[in-house]
Short mmCIF file of C-alpha atoms in Angstrom, two decimals:
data_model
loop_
_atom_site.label_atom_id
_atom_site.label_comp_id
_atom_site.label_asym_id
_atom_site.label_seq_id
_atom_site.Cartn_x
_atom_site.Cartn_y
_atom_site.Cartn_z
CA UNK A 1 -7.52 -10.07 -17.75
CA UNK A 2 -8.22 -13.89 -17.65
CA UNK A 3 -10.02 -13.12 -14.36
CA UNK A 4 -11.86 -10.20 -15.53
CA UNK A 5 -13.21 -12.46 -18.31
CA UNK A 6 -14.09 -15.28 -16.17
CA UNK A 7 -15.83 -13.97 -13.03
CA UNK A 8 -17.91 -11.60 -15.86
CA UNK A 9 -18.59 -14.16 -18.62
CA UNK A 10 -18.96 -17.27 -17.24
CA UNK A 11 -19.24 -17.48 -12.89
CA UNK A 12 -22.08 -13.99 -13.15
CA UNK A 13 -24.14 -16.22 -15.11
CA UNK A 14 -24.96 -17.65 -12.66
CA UNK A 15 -24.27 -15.10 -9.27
CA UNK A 16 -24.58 -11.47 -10.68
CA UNK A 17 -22.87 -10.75 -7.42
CA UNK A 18 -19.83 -12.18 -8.61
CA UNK A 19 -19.00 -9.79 -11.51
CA UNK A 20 -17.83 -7.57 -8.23
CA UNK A 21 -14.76 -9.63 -8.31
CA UNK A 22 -14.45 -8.51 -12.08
CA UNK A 23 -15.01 -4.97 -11.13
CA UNK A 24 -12.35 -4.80 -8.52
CA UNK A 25 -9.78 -6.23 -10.59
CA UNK A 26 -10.51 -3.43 -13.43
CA UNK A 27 -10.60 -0.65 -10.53
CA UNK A 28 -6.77 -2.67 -9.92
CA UNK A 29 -5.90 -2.12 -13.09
CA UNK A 30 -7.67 1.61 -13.17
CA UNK A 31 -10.26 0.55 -16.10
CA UNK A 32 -12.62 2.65 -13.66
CA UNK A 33 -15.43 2.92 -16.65
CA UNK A 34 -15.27 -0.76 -17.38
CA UNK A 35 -15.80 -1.34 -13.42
CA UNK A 36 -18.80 1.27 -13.18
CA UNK A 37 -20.40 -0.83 -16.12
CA UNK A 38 -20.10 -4.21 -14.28
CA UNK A 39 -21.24 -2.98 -10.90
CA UNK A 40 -24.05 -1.28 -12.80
CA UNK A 41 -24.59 -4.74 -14.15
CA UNK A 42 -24.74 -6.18 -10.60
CA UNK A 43 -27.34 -4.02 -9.89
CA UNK A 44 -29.41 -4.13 -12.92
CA UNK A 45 -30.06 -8.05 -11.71
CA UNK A 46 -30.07 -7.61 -8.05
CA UNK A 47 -31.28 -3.98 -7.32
CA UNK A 48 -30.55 -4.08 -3.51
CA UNK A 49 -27.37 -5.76 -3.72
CA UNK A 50 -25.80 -3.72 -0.82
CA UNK A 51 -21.85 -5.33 -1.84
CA UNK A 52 -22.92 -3.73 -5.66
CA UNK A 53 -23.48 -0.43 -4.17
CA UNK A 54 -21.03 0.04 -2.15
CA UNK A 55 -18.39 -1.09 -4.97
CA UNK A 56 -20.18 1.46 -7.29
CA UNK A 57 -19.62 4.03 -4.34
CA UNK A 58 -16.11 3.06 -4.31
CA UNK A 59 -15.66 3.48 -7.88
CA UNK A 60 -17.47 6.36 -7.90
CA UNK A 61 -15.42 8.13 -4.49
CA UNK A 62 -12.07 7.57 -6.84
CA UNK A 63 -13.68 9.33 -9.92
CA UNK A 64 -14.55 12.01 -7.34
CA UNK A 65 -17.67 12.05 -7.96
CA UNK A 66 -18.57 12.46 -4.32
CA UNK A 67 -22.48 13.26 -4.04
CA UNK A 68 -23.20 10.59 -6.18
CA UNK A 69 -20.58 8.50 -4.44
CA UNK A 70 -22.48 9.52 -0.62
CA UNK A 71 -26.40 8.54 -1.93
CA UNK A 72 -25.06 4.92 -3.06
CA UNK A 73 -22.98 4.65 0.10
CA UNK A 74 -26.22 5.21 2.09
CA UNK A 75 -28.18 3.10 0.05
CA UNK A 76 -25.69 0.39 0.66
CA UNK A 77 -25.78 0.79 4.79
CA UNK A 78 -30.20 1.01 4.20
CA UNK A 79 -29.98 -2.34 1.80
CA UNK A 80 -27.83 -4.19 4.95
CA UNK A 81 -26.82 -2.78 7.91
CA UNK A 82 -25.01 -5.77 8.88
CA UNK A 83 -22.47 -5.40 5.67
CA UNK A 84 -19.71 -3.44 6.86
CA UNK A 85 -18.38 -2.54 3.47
CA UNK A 86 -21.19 0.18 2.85
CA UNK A 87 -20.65 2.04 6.42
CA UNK A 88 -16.95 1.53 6.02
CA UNK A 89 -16.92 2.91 2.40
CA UNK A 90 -19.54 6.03 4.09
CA UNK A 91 -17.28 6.58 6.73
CA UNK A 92 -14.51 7.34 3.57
CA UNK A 93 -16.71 9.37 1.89
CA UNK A 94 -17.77 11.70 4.90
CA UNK A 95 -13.91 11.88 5.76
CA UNK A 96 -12.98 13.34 1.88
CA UNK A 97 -16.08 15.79 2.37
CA UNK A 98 -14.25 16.49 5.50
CA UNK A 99 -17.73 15.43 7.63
CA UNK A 100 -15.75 13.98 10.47
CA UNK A 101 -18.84 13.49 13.42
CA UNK A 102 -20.69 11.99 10.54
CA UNK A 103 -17.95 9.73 9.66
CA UNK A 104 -17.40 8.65 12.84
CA UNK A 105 -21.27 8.45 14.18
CA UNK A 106 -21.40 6.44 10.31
CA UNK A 107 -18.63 3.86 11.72
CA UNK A 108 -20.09 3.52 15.04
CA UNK A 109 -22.98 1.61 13.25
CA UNK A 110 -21.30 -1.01 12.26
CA UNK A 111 -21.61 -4.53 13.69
CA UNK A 112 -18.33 -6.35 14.22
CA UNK A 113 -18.06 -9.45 15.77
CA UNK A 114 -15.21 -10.78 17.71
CA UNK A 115 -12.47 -12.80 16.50
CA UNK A 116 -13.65 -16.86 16.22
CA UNK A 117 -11.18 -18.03 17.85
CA UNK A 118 -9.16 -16.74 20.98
CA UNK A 119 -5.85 -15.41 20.14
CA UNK A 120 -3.65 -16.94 22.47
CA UNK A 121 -5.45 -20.40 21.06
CA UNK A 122 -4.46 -19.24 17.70
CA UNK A 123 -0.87 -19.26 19.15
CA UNK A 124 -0.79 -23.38 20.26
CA UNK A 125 -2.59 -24.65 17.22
CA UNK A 126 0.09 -25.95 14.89
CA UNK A 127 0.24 -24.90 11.64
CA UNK A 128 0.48 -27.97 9.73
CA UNK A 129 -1.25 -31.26 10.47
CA UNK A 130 1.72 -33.21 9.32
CA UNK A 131 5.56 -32.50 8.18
CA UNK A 132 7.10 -34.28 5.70
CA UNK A 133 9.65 -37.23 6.41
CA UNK A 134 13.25 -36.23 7.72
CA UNK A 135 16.09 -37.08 4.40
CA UNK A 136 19.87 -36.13 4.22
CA UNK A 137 20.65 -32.86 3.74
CA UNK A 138 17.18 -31.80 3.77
CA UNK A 139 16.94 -29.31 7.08
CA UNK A 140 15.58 -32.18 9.06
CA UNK A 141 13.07 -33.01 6.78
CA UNK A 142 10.97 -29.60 6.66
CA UNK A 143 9.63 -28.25 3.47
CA UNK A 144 10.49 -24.67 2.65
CA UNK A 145 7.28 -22.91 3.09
CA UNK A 146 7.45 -24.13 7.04
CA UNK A 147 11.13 -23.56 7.79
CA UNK A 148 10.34 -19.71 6.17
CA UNK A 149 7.39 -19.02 7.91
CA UNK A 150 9.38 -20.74 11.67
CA UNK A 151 11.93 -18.22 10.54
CA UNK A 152 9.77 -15.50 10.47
CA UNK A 153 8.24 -16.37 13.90
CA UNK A 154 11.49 -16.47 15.16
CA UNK A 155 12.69 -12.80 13.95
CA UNK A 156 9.54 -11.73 15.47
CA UNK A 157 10.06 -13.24 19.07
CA UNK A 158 9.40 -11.11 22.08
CA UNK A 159 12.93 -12.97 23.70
CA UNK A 160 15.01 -11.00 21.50
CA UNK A 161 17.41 -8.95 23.76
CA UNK A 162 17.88 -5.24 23.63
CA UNK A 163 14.39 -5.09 22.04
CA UNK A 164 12.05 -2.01 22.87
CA UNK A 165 9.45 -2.67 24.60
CA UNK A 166 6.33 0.02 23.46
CA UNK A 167 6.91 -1.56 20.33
CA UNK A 168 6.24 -5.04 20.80
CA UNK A 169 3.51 -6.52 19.57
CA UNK A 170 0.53 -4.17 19.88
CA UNK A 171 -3.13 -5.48 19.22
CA UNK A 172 -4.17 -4.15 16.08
CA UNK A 173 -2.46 -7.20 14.81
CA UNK A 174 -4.85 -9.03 15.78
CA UNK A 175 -7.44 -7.05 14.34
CA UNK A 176 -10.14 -8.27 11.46
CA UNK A 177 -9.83 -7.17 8.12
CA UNK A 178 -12.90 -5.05 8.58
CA UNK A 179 -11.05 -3.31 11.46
CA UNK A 180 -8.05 -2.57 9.96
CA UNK A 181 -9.88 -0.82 7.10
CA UNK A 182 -11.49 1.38 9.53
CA UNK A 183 -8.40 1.99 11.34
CA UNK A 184 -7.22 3.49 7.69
CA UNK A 185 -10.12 5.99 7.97
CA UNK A 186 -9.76 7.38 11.51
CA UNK A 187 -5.60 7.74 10.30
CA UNK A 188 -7.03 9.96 7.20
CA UNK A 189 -8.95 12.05 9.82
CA UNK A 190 -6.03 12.34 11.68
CA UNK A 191 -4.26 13.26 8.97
CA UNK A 192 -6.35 16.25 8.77
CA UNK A 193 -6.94 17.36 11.73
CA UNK A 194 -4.60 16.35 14.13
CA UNK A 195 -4.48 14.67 17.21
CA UNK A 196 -6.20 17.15 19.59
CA UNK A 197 -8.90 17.87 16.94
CA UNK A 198 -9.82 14.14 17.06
CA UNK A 199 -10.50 14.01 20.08
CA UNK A 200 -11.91 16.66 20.67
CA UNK A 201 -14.35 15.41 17.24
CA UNK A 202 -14.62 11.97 19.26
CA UNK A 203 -16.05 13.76 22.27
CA UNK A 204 -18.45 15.93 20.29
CA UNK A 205 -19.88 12.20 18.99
CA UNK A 206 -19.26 9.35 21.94
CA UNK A 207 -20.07 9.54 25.41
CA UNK A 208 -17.49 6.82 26.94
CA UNK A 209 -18.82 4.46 29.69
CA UNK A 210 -16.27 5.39 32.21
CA UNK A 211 -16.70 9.20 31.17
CA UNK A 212 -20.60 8.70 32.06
CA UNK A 213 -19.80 7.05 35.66
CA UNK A 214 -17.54 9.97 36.41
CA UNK A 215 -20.30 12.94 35.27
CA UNK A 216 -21.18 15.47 38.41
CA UNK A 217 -19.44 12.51 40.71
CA UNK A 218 -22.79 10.53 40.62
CA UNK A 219 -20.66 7.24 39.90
CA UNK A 220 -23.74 5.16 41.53
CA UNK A 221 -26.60 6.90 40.13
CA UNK A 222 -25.19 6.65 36.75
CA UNK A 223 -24.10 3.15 36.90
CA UNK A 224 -27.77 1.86 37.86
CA UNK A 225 -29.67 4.46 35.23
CA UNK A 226 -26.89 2.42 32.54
CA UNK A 227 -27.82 -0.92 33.54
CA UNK A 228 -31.73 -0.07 33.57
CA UNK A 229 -31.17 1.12 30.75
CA UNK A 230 -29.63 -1.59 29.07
CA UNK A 231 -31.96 -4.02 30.56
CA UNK A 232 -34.35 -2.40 28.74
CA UNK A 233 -32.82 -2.66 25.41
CA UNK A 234 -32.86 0.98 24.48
CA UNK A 235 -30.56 2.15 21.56
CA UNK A 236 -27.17 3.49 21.99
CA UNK A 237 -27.82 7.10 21.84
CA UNK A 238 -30.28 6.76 24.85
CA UNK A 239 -27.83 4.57 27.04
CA UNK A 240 -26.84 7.93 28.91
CA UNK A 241 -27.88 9.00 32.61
CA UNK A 242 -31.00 10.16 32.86
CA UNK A 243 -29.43 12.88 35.30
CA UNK A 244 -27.44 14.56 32.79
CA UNK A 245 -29.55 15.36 30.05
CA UNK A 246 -26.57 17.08 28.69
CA UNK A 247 -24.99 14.04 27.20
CA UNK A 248 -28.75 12.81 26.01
CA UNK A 249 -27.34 13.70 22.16
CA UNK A 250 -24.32 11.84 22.46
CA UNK A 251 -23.83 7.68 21.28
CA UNK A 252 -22.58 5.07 23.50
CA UNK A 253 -19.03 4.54 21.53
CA UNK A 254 -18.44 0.65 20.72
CA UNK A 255 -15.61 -1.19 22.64
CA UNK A 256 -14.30 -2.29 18.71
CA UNK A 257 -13.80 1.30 17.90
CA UNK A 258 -12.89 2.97 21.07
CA UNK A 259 -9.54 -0.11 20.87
CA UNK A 260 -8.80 1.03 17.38
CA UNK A 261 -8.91 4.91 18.77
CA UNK A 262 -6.79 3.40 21.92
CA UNK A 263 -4.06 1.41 18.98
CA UNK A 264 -3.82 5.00 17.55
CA UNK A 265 -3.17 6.19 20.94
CA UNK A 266 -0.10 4.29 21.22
CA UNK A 267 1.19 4.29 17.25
CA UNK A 268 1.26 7.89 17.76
CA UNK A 269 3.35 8.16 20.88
CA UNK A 270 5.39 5.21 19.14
CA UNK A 271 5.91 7.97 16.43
CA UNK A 272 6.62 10.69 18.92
CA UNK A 273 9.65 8.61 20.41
CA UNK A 274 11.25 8.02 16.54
CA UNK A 275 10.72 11.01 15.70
CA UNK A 276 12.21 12.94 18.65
CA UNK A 277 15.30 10.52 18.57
CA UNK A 278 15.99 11.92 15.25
CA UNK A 279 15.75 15.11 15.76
CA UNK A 280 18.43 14.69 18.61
CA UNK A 281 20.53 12.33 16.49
CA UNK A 282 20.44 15.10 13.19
CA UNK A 283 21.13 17.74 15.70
CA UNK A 284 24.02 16.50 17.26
CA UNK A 285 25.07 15.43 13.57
CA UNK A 286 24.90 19.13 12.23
CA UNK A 287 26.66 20.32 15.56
CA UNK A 288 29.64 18.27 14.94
CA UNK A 289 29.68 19.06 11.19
CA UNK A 290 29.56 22.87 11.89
CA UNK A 291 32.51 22.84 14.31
CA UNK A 292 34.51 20.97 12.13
CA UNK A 293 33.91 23.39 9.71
CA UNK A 294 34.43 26.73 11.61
CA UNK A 295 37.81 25.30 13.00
CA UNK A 296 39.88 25.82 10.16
CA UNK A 297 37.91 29.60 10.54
CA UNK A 298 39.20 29.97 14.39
CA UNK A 299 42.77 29.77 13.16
CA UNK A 300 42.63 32.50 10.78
CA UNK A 301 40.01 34.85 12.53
CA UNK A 302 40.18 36.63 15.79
CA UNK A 303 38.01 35.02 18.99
CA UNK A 304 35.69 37.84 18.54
CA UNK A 305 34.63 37.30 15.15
CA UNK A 306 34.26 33.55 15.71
CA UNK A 307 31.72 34.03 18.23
CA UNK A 308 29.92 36.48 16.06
CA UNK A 309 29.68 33.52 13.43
CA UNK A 310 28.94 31.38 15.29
CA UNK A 311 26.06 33.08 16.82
CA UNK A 312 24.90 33.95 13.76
CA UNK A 313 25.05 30.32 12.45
CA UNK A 314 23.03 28.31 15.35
CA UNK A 315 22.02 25.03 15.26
CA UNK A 316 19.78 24.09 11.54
CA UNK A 317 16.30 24.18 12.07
CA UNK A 318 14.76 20.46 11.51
CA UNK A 319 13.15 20.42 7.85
CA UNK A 320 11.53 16.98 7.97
CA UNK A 321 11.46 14.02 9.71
CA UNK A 322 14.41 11.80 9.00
CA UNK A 323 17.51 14.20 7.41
CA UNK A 324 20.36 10.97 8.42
CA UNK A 325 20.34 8.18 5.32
CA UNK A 326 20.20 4.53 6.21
CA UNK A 327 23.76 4.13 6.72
CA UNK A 328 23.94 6.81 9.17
CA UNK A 329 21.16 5.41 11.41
CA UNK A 330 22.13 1.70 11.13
CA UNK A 331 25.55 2.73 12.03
CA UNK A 332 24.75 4.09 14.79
CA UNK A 333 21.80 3.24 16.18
CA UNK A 334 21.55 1.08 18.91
CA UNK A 335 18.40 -0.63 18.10
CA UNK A 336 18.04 -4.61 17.07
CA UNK A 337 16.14 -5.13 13.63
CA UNK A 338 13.40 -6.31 15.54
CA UNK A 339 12.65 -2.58 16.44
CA UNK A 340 13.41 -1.34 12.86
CA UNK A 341 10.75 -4.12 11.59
CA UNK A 342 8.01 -2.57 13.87
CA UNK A 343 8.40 1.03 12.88
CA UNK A 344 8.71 0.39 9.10
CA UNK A 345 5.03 -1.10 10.62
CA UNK A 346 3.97 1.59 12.53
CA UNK A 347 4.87 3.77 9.77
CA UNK A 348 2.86 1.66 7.23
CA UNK A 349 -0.49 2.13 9.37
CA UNK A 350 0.06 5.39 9.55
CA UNK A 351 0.65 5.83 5.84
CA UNK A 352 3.86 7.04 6.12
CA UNK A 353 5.73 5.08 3.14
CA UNK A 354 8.87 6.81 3.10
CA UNK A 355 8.82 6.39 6.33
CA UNK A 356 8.33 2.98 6.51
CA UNK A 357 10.76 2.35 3.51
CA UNK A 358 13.40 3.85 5.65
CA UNK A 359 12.94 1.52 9.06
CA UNK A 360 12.78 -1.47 6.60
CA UNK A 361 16.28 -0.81 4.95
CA UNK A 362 17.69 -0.01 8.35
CA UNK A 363 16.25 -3.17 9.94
CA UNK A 364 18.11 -4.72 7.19
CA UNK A 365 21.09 -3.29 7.53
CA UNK A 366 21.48 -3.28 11.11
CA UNK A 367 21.26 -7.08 11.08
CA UNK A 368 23.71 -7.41 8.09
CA UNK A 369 25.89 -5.04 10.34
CA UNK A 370 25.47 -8.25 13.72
CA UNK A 371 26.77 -10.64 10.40
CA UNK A 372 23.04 -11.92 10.14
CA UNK A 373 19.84 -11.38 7.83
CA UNK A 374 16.62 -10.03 8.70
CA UNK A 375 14.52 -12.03 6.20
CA UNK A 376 11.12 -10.49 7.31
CA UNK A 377 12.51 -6.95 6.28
CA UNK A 378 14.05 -8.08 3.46
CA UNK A 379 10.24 -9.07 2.24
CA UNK A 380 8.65 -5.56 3.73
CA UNK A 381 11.42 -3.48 1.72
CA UNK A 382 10.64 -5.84 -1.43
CA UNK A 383 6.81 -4.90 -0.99
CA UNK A 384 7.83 -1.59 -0.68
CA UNK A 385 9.94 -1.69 -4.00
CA UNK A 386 7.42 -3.52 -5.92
CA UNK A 387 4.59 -1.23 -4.91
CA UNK A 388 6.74 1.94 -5.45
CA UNK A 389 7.84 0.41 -9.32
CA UNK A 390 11.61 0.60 -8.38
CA UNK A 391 12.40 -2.28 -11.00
CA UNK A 392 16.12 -2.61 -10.01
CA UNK A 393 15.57 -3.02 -6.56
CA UNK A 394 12.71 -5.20 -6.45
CA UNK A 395 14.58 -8.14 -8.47
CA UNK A 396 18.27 -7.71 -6.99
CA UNK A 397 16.04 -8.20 -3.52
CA UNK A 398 13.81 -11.43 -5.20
CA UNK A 399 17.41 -12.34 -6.34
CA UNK A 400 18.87 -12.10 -2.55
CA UNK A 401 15.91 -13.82 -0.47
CA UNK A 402 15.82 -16.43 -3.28
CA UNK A 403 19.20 -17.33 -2.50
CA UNK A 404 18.98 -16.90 0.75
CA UNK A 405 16.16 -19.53 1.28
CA UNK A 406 18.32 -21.90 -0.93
CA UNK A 407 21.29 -21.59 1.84
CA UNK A 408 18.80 -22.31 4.39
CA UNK A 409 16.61 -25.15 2.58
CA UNK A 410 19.94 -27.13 1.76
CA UNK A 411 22.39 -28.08 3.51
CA UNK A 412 23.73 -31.06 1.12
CA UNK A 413 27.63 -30.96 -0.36
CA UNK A 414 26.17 -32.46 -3.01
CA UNK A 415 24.14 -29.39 -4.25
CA UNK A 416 25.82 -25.92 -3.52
CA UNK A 417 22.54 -23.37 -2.93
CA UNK A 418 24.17 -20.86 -5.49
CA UNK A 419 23.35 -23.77 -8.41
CA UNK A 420 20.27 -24.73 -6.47
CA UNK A 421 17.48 -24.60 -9.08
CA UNK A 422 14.73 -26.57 -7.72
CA UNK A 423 13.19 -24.30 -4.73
CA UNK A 424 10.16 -22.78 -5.52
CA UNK A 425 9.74 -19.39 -5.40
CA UNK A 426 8.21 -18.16 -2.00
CA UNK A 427 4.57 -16.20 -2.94
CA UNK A 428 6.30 -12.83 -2.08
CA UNK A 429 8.83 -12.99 -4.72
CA UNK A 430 6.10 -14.08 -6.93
CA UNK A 431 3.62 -11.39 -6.07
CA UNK A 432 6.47 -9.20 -5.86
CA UNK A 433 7.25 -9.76 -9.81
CA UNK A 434 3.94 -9.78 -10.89
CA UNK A 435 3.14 -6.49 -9.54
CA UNK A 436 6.25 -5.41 -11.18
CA UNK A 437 4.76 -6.45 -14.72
CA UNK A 438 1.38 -4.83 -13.94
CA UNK A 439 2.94 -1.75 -13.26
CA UNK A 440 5.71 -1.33 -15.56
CA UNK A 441 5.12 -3.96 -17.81
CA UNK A 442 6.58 -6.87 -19.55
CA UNK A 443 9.27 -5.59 -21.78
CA UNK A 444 10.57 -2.93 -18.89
CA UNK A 445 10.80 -5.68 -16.63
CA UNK A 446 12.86 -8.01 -19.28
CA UNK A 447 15.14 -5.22 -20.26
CA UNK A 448 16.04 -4.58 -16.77
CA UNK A 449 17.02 -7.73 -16.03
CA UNK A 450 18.95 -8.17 -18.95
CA UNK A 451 21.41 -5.56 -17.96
CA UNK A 452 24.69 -6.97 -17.32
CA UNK A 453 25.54 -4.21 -14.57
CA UNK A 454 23.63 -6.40 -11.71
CA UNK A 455 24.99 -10.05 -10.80
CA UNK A 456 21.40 -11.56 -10.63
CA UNK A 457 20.58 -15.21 -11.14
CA UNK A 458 18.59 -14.40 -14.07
CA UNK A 459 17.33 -17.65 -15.60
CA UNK A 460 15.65 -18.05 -12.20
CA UNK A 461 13.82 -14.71 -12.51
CA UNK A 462 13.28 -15.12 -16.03
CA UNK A 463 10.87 -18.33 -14.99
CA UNK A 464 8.93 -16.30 -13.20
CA UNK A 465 8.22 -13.78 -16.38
CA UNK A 466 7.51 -16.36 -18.19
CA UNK A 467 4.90 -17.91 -15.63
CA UNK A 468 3.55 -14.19 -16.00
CA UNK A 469 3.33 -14.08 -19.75
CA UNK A 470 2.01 -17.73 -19.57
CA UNK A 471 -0.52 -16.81 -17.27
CA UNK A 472 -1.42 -13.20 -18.60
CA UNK A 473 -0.82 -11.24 -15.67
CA UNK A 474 -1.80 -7.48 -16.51
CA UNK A 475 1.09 -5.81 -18.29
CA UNK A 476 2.56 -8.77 -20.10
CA UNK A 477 2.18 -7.83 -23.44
CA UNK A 478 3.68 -4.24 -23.23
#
């Protein structure tokens, strides 16, 4: 509310564009009317303000009010065509209206550049100019936020044994922020359509380089008519051979977009693989389960009857994805957490939070099981939690990683970690607990805590709803 009050009262005084930031954080809090009025207060000062329009879009797509939603999205992409939110936020609405070419051609016109810097430079530049000074008992003089995040890196390495190797690192991590919202739509199309569908939508819309070269076998032909054509800075829908007039309707798909198609590619046969090992796993599970139960039967029945039942029975038809809970798998499975960790990922990008829930708490698990922790689950699952409103779980897993970085912050006899009081709280518990109060609020959160059932350091998570209270995060005062 403070920032609601502040970007709108006192920082759109002087940029009217800024009262978008107030606008967001009421669509966050789903004041939806009170965001409509700001953004139509944007644009009551600054008429072509294509970020304006394509927040009132937004607002408007989520009030589905979609017509009206579709003429300010294309307003947004006429105001600037170099601002990616309006095409991204067309591309959404074309996708609900179930216009897929359109959505896609709509994408296809956006401009993204490249990522500044190279990513394997991004690798060798250090993080932090300078460390602090080595002290006793202080894990060699490194402050918390760096020994957490060279923890991280170090749950994430590619040198882990055992590990699986389709799921390693795959590029869209490495993708911009514009990308990855993109990526979001062409999962929603999938989502509708299928896999087969999408391409076959993709073809109806994109004529791929390689797929022009490769037209009638004129490989040569085509490759010069491309280059004279590019030489001449034609547009991408006439970058086709002049010898197949065929394709002439078709666009030149972007190399940006045709990678994110390529990502979604492999996610999906990542997917395939999980979801075909459980299938085998819940059959074999049910097998076992239904001769253990029909051998008590064989004793007291004739040979002839039993194979009568158990023809009858059969193996269970597969209901949904994952039927095993997360003991099962992380008692058997043979994976390291590593693997877990990347599903529960995979599973997030394709919007599959149960899913992705599941891999977390077995990535978890599985390392507990190997007499370690898996701190980067631990902080997916408490995302997860805190997103989901699951009060309990959220702070008995803020309590856990709290204590956790104490044991690993400091080492001195002096100061046992389970009286530590004096490490700060790392930004995911904090954003963890906030979301919490925003959701549930204040008093929920409070009376959870205060339940003697859970062994919890509480006066530690108590600071932080204070600092929420003090601060007037959304939700504190109910």
């Amino acid at each position: 509310l403070q920032a609601i009050e502040f970007f709108e009262s006192r920082v759109a005084a002087q940029d009217p564009e800024c009262a978008i930031v107030a606008a967001r954080c009421c669509d966050a809090i789903g004041e939806l009317d009170r965001a409509i009025e700001l953004a139509h207060s944007v644009l009551d000062r600054v008429p072509n303000s294509s970020q304006g329009l394509a927040m009132l879009s937004r607002l408007y797509r989520k009030k589905q009010m979609l017509d009206k939603a579709l003429e300010l999205a294309r307003q947004a992409t006429e105001s600037c065509p170099g601002d990616s939110n309006g095409w991204i936020e067309l591309g959404e609405i074309l996708t609900a209206i179930e216009s897929f070419e359109a959505a896609l051609l709509a994408l296809n016109e956006m401009e993204i550049p490249p990522p500044q810097l190279d990513p394997f430079l991004r690798k060798l530049m250090p993080g932090r100019k300078s460390l602090t000074s080595p002290s006793a008992g202080r894990a060699r003089g490194l402050d918390v936020v760096t020994m957490v995040s060279q923890r991280l890196k170090d749950e994430r390495s590619d040198r882990i044994p055992n590990r699986d190797r389709s799921l390693s690192e795959v590029p869209i991590r490495l993708l911009t922020d514009a990308e990855k919202r993109v990526y979001e739509v062409l999962v929603k199309i999938l989502d509708k359509v299928g896999w087969d569908q999408f391409l076959k939508i993709r073809g109806a819309c994109f004529v791929m380089e390689s797929d022009v070269r490769n037209v009638d076998g004129e490989s040569n032909l085509v490759g010069n008519d491309l280059k004279e054509d590019q030489r001449k800075g034609e547009t991408d829908e006439d970058i086709v051979p002049r010898s197949n007039p065929t394709l002439r309707k078709k666009r030149l798909c972007k190399p940006w977009l045709d990678l994110l198609v390529i990502n979604m590619y492999e996610d999906l046969r990542a997917w395939a693989v999980w979801h075909a090992e459980e299938q085998e796993a819940s059959s074999r599970q049910h097998q076992t389960h239904d001769q253990q139960q029909q051998q008590p039967q064989q004793q007291a029945a004739s040979s002839e009857v039993d194979l009568e039942q158990g023809e009858a029975e059969g193996p269970r038809p597969q209901q949904a994805f994952v039927l095993r809970s997360t003991e099962e798998i992380s008692r058997t499975t043979r994976r390291p957490a590593i693997d877990w960790l990347r599903r529960g990922e995979l599973a997030r990008r394709l919007r599959r939070s149960e899913e992705a829930k599941l891999a977390f708490l077995v990535g978890m698990q599985v390392a507990e099981r190997d007499g370690d922790t898996h701190l980067t689950s631990w902080m997916e699952a408490l995302r997860e939690f805190s997103n989901e409103g699951n009060i309990t779980q959220t702070l008995m897993s803020c309590d856990f990683i709290w204590t956790f970085v104490d044991k690993l912050s400091d080492t001195s006899p002096a100061r046992p970690y389970d009286s530590c009081m004096l490490t700060p709280p790392l930004p995911q518990i904090r954003d963890a607990v906030y979301t919490l109060v925003s959701r549930c609020g204040l008093a929920q959160v409070r009376a959870v805590l205060a339940n003697p059932t859970k062994e919890m350091n509480r006066p530690r998570l108590e600071s932080l709803l204070e600092d929420a209270e003090r601060w007037g995060v959304y939700g504190y005062d109910s």
